[in-house]
PDB file of C-alpha atoms in Angstrom:
ATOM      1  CA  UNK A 259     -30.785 -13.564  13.454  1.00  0.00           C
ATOM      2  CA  UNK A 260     -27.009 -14.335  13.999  1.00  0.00           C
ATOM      3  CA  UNK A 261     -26.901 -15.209   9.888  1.00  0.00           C
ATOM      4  CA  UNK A 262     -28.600 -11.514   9.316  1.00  0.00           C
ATOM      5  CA  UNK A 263     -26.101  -9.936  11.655  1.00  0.00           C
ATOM      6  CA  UNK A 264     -22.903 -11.312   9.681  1.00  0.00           C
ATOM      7  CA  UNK A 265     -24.402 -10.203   6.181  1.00  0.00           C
ATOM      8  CA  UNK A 266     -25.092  -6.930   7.694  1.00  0.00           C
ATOM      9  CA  UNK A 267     -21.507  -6.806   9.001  1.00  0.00           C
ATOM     10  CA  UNK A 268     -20.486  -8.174   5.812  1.00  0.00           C
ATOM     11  CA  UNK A 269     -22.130  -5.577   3.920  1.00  0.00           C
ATOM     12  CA  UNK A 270     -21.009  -2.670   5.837  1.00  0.00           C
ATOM     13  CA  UNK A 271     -17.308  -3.858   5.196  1.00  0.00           C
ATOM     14  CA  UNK A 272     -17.731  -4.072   1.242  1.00  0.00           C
ATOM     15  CA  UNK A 273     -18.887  -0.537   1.626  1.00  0.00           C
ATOM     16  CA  UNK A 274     -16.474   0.757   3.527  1.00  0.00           C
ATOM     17  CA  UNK A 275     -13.723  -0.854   1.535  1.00  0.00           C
ATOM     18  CA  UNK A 276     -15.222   0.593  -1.517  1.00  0.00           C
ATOM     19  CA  UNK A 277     -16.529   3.861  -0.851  1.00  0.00           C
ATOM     20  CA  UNK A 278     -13.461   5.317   1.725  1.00  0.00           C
ATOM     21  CA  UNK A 279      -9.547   4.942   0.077  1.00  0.00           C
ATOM     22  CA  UNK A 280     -11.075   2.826  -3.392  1.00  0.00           C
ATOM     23  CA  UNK A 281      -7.760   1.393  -3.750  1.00  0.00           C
ATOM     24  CA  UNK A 282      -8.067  -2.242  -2.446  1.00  0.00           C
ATOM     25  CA  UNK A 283      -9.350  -4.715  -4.637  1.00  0.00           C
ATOM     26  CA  UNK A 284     -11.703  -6.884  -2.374  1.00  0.00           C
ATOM     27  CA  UNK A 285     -11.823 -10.691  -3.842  1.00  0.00           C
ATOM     28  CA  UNK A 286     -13.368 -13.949  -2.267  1.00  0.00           C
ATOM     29  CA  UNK A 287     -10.521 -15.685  -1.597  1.00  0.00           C
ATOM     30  CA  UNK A 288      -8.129 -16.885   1.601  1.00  0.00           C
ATOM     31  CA  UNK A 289      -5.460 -14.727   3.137  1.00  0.00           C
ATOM     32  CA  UNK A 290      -2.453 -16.142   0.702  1.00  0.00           C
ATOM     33  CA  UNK A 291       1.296 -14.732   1.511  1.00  0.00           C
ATOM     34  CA  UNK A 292       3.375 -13.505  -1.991  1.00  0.00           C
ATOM     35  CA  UNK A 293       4.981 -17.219  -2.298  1.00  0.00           C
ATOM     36  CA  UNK A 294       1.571 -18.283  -2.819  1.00  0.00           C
ATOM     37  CA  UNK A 295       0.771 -16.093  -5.791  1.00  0.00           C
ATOM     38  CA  UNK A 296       3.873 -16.247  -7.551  1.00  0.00           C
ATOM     39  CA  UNK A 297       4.440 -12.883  -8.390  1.00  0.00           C
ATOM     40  CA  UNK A 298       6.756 -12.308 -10.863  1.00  0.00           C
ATOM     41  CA  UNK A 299       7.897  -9.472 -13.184  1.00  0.00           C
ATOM     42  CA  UNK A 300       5.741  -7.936 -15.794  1.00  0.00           C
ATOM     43  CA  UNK A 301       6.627  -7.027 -19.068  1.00  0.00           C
ATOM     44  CA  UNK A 302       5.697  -3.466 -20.099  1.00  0.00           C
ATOM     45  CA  UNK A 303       4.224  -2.074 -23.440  1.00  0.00           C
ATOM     46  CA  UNK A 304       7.972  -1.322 -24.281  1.00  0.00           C
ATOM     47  CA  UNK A 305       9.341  -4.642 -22.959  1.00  0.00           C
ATOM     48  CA  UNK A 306      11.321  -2.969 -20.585  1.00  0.00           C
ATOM     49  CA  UNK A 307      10.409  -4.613 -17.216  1.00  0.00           C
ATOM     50  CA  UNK A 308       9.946  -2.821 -13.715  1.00  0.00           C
ATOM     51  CA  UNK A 309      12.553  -4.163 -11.488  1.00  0.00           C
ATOM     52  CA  UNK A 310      12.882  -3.630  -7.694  1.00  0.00           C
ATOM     53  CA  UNK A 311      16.365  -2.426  -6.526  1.00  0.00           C
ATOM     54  CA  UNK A 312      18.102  -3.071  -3.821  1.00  0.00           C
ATOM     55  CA  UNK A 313      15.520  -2.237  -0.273  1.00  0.00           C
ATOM     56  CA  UNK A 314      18.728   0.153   0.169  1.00  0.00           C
ATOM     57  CA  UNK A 315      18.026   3.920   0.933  1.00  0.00           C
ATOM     58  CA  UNK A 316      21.128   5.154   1.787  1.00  0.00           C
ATOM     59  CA  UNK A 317      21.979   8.148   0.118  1.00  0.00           C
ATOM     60  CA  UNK A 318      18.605   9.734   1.021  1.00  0.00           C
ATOM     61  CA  UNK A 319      19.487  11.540   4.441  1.00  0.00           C
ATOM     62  CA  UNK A 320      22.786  13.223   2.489  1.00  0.00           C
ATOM     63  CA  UNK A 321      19.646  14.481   0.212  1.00  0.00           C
ATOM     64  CA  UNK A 322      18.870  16.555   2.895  1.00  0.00           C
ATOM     65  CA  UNK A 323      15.180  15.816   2.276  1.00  0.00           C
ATOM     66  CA  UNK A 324      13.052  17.022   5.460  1.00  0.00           C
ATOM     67  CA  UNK A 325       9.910  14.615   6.011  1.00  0.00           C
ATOM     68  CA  UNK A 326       6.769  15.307   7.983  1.00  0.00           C
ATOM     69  CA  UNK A 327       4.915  12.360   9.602  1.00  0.00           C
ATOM     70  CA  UNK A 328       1.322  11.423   9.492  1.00  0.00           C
ATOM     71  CA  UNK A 329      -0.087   9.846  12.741  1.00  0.00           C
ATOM     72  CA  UNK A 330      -3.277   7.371  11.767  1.00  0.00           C
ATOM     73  CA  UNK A 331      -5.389   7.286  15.829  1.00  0.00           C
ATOM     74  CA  UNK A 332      -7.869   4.873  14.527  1.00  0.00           C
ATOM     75  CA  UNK A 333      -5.669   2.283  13.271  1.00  0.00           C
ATOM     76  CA  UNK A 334      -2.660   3.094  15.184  1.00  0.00           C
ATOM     77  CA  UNK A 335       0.181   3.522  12.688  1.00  0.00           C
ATOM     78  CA  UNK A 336       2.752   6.507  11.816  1.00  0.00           C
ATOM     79  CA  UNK A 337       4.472   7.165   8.247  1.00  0.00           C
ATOM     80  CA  UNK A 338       6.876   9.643   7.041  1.00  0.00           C
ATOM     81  CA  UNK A 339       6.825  11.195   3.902  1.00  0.00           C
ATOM     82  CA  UNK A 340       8.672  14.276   2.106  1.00  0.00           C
ATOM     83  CA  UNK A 341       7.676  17.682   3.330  1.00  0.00           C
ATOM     84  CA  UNK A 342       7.243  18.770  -0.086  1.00  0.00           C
ATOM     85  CA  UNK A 343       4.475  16.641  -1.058  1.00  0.00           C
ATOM     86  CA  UNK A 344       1.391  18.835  -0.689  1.00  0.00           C
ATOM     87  CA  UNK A 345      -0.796  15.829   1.224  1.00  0.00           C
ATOM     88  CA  UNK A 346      -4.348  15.594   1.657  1.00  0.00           C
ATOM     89  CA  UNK A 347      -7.040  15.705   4.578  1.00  0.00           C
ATOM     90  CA  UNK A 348      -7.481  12.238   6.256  1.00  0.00           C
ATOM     91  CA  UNK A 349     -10.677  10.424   5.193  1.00  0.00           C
ATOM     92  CA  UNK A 350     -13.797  10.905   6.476  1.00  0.00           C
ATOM     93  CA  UNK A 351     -13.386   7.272   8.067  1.00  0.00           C
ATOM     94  CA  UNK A 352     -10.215   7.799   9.836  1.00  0.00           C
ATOM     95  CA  UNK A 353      -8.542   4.753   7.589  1.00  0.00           C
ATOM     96  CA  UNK A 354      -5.723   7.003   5.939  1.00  0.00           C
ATOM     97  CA  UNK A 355      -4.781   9.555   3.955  1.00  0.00           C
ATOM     98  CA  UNK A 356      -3.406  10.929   0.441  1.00  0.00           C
ATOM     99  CA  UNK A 357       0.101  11.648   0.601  1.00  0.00           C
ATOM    100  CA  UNK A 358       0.600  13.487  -3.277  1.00  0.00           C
ATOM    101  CA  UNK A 359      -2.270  15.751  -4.211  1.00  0.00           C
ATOM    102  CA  UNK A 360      -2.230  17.969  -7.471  1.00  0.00           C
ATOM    103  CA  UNK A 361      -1.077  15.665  -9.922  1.00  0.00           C
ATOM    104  CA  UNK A 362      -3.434  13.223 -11.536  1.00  0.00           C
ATOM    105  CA  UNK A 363      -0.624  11.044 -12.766  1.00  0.00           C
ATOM    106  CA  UNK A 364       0.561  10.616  -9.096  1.00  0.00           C
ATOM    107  CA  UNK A 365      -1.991   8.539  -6.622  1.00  0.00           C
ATOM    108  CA  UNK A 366       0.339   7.933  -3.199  1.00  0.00           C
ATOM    109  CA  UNK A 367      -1.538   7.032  -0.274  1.00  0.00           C
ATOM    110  CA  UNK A 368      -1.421   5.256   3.243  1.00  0.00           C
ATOM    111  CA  UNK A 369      -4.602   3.529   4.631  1.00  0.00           C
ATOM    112  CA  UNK A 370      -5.512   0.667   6.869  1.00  0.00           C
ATOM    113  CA  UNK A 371      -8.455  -1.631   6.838  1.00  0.00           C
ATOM    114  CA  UNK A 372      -9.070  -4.738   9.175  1.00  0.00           C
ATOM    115  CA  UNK A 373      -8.369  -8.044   7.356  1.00  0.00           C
ATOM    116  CA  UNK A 374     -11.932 -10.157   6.701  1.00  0.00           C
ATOM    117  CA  UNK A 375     -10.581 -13.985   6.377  1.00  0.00           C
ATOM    118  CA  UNK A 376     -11.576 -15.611   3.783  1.00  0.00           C
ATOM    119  CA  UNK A 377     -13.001 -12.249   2.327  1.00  0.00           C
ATOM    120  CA  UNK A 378      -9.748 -10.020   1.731  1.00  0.00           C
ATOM    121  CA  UNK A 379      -6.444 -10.707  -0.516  1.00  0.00           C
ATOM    122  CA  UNK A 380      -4.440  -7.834   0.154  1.00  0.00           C
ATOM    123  CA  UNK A 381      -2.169  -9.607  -2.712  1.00  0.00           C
ATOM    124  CA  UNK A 382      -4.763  -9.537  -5.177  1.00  0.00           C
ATOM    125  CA  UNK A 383      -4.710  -7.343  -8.403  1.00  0.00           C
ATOM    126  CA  UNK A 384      -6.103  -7.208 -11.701  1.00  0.00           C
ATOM    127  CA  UNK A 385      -2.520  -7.594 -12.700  1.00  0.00           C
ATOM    128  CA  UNK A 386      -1.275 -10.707 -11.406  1.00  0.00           C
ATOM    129  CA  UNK A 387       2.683  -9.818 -12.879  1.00  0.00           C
ATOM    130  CA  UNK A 388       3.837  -8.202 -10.411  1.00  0.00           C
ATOM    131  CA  UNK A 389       6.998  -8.913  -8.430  1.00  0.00           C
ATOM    132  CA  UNK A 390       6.980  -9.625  -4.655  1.00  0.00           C
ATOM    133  CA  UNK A 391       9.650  -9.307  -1.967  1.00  0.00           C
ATOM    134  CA  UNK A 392       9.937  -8.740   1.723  1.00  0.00           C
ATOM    135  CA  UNK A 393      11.506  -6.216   2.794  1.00  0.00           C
ATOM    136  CA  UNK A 394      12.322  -5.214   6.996  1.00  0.00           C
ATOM    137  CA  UNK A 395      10.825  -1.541   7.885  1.00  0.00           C
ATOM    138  CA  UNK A 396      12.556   0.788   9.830  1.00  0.00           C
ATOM    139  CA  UNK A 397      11.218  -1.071  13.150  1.00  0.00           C
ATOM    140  CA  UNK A 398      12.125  -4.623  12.114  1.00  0.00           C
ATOM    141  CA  UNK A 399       8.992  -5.827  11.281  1.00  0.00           C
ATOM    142  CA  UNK A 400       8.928  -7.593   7.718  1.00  0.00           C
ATOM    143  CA  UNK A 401       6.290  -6.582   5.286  1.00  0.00           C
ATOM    144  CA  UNK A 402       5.801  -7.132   1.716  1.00  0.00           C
ATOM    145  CA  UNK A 403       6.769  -5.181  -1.147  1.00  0.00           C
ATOM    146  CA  UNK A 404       5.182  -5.683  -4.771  1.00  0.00           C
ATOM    147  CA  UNK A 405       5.685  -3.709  -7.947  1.00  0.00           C
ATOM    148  CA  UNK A 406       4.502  -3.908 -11.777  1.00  0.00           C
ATOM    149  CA  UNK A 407       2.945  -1.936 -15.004  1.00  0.00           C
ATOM    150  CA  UNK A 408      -0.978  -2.109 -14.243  1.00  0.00           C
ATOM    151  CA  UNK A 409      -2.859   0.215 -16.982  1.00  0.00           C
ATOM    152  CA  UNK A 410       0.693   1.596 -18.224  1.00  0.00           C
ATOM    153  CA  UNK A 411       1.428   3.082 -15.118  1.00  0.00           C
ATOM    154  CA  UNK A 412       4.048   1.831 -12.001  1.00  0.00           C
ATOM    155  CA  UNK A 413       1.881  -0.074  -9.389  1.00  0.00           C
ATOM    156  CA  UNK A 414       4.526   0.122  -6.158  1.00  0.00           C
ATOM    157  CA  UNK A 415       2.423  -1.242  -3.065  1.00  0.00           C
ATOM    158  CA  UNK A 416       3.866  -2.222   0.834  1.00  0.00           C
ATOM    159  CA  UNK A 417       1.536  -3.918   2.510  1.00  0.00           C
ATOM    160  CA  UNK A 418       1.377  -5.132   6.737  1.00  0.00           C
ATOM    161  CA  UNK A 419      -0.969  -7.349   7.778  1.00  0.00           C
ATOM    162  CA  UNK A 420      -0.265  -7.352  11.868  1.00  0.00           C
ATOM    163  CA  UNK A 421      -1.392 -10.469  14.124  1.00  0.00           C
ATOM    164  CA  UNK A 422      -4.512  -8.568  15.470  1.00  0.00           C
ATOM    165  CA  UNK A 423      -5.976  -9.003  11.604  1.00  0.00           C
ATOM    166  CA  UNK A 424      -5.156  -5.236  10.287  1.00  0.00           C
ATOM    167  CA  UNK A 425      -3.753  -4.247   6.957  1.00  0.00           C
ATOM    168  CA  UNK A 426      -1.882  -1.827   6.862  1.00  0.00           C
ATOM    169  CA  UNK A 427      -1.082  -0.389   2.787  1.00  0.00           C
ATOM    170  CA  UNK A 428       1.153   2.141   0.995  1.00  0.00           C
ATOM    171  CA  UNK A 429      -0.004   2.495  -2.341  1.00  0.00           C
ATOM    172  CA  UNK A 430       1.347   4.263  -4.969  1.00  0.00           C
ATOM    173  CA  UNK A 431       0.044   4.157  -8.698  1.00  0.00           C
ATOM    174  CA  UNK A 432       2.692   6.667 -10.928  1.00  0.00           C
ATOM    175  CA  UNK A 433       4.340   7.270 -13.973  1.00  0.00           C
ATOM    176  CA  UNK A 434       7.338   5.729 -15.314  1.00  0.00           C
ATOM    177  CA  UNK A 435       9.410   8.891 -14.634  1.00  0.00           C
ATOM    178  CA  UNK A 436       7.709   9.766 -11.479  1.00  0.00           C
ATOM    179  CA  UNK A 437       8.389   6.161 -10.237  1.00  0.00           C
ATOM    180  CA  UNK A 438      11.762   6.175 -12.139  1.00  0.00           C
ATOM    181  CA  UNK A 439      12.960   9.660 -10.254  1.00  0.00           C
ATOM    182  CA  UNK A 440      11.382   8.487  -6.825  1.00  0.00           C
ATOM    183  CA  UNK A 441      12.497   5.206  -6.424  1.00  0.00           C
ATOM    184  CA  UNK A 442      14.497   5.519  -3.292  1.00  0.00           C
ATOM    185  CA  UNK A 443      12.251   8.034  -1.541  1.00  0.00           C
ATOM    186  CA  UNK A 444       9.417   5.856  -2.271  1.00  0.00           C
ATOM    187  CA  UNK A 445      11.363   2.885  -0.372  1.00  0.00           C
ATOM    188  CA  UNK A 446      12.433   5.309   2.385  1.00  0.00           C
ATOM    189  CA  UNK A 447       8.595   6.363   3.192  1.00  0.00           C
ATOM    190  CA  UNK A 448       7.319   2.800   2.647  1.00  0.00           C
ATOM    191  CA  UNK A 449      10.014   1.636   5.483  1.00  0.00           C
ATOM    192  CA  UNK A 450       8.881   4.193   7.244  1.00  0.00           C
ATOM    193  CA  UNK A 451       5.576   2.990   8.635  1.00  0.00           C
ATOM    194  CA  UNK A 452       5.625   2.201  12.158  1.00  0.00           C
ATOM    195  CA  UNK A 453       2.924  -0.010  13.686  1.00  0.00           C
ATOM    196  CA  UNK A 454       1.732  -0.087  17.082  1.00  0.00           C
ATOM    197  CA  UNK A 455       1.203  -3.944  17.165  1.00  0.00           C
TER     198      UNK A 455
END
C-alpha cells in the first residue's frame, strides 16, 4: 500500500512539474550544487560567448524605472519586476507567474516547486555550458545564478532552493538583444526575490 502511495505521489509531482510553468527540466538524479556540474561558458553559433557581468545594479534606480511586485501565497515568496512589462495571470496551481507576455521571443517567469530528492536537479539542462555563480539577493540570502546560448537564444536562470526543500526559479529564455539591452534589470529583478524561509 505504502509503495502505491509514493508512486501515486510520485506521479502527481511529474505532472505537476510538467503540465503547470513547463520550464523545469525534471531528471533522475541527486540534488548537486553548481561546483558539482561544472558549468562553464558556452560558445555561441557566432563564437561570441555569453558572459555574466558584474552582480552590480547600480545605475538602475537613477533609471528611474518604477517596479510592481508579485506576491506568490502558496509558496511564500515576493519579486519585483518593471512596471512596464505587461505580466500574466498566476497559474492555475498557484506555483508562479509570467512576468513578459506579448512577445514570443521573450519567456520571463517566476515559479516555485518543492524539491523531490533524488528526483529534481534544478541545475540540470539540455545544455550543460552554461556558466554558474552565486550571487547574494537583496535579503542576503545566496542563490545561484546560471547563464548560456540553449537553442540560439540567452538562457539567464536564478534559482533558491530554501532548507524546507522549495525551489524557488527566475527563468528567463530571450534574445541576444533582449538579453543584451536587459542585462542589469534582469539582475535587479532576479535579486529581488524575497523568501519567507
Amino acid at each position: 500500500m505504502q509503495k502505491k502511495l509514493v508512486v501515486l505521489y510520485m506521479l502527481l509531482m511529474t505532472f505537476i512539474f510538467t503540465g503547470c510553468i513547463e520550464c523545469n527540466n525534471i531528471s533522475s538524479i541527486s540534488k548537486q550544487t553548481p561546483s558539482q556540474t561544472g558549468g562553464s561558458t558556452h560558445e555561441s553559433s557566432d563564437d561570441s560567448p555569453i558572459k555574466l557581468t558584474s552582480p552590480d545594479t547600480s545605475g538602475i534606480d537613477s533609471l528611474g524605472i518604477q517596479f510592481n511586485e508579485y506576491i506568490n501565497a502558496r509558496y511564500g515568496f515576493s519579486i519585483k519586476y518593471p512596471a512596464e512589462w505587461t505580466a500574466g495571470e498566476e497559474s492555475d496551481s498557484g506555483d508562479g507567474k509570467i512576468l513578459y507576455v506579448g512577445n514570443p521571443d521573450v519567456d520571463i517567469r517566476v515559479y516555485a516547486s518543492n524539491y523531490l530528492e533524488g528526483i529534481s536537479n534544478p541545475y540540470h539542462h539540455e545544455d550543460k555550458d552554461l556558466q554558474m555563480q552565486i550571487i547574494k539577493l537583496d535579503n542576503g540570502k545566496e542563490a545561484t545564478l546560471m547563464v548560456g546560448k540553449q537553442n540560439d537564444k540567452v538562457l539567464y536562470e536564478m534559482i533558491y532552493i530554501s532548507q524546507s526543500d522549495v525551489e524557488y526559479h527566475f527563468y528567463v529564455n530571450v534574445s541576444d538583444d533582449f538579453f543584451q539591452n536587459n542585462e542589469k534589470v534582469l539582475l535587479k529583478v532576479a535579486k529581488s526575490m524575497d523568501i519567507l524561509d
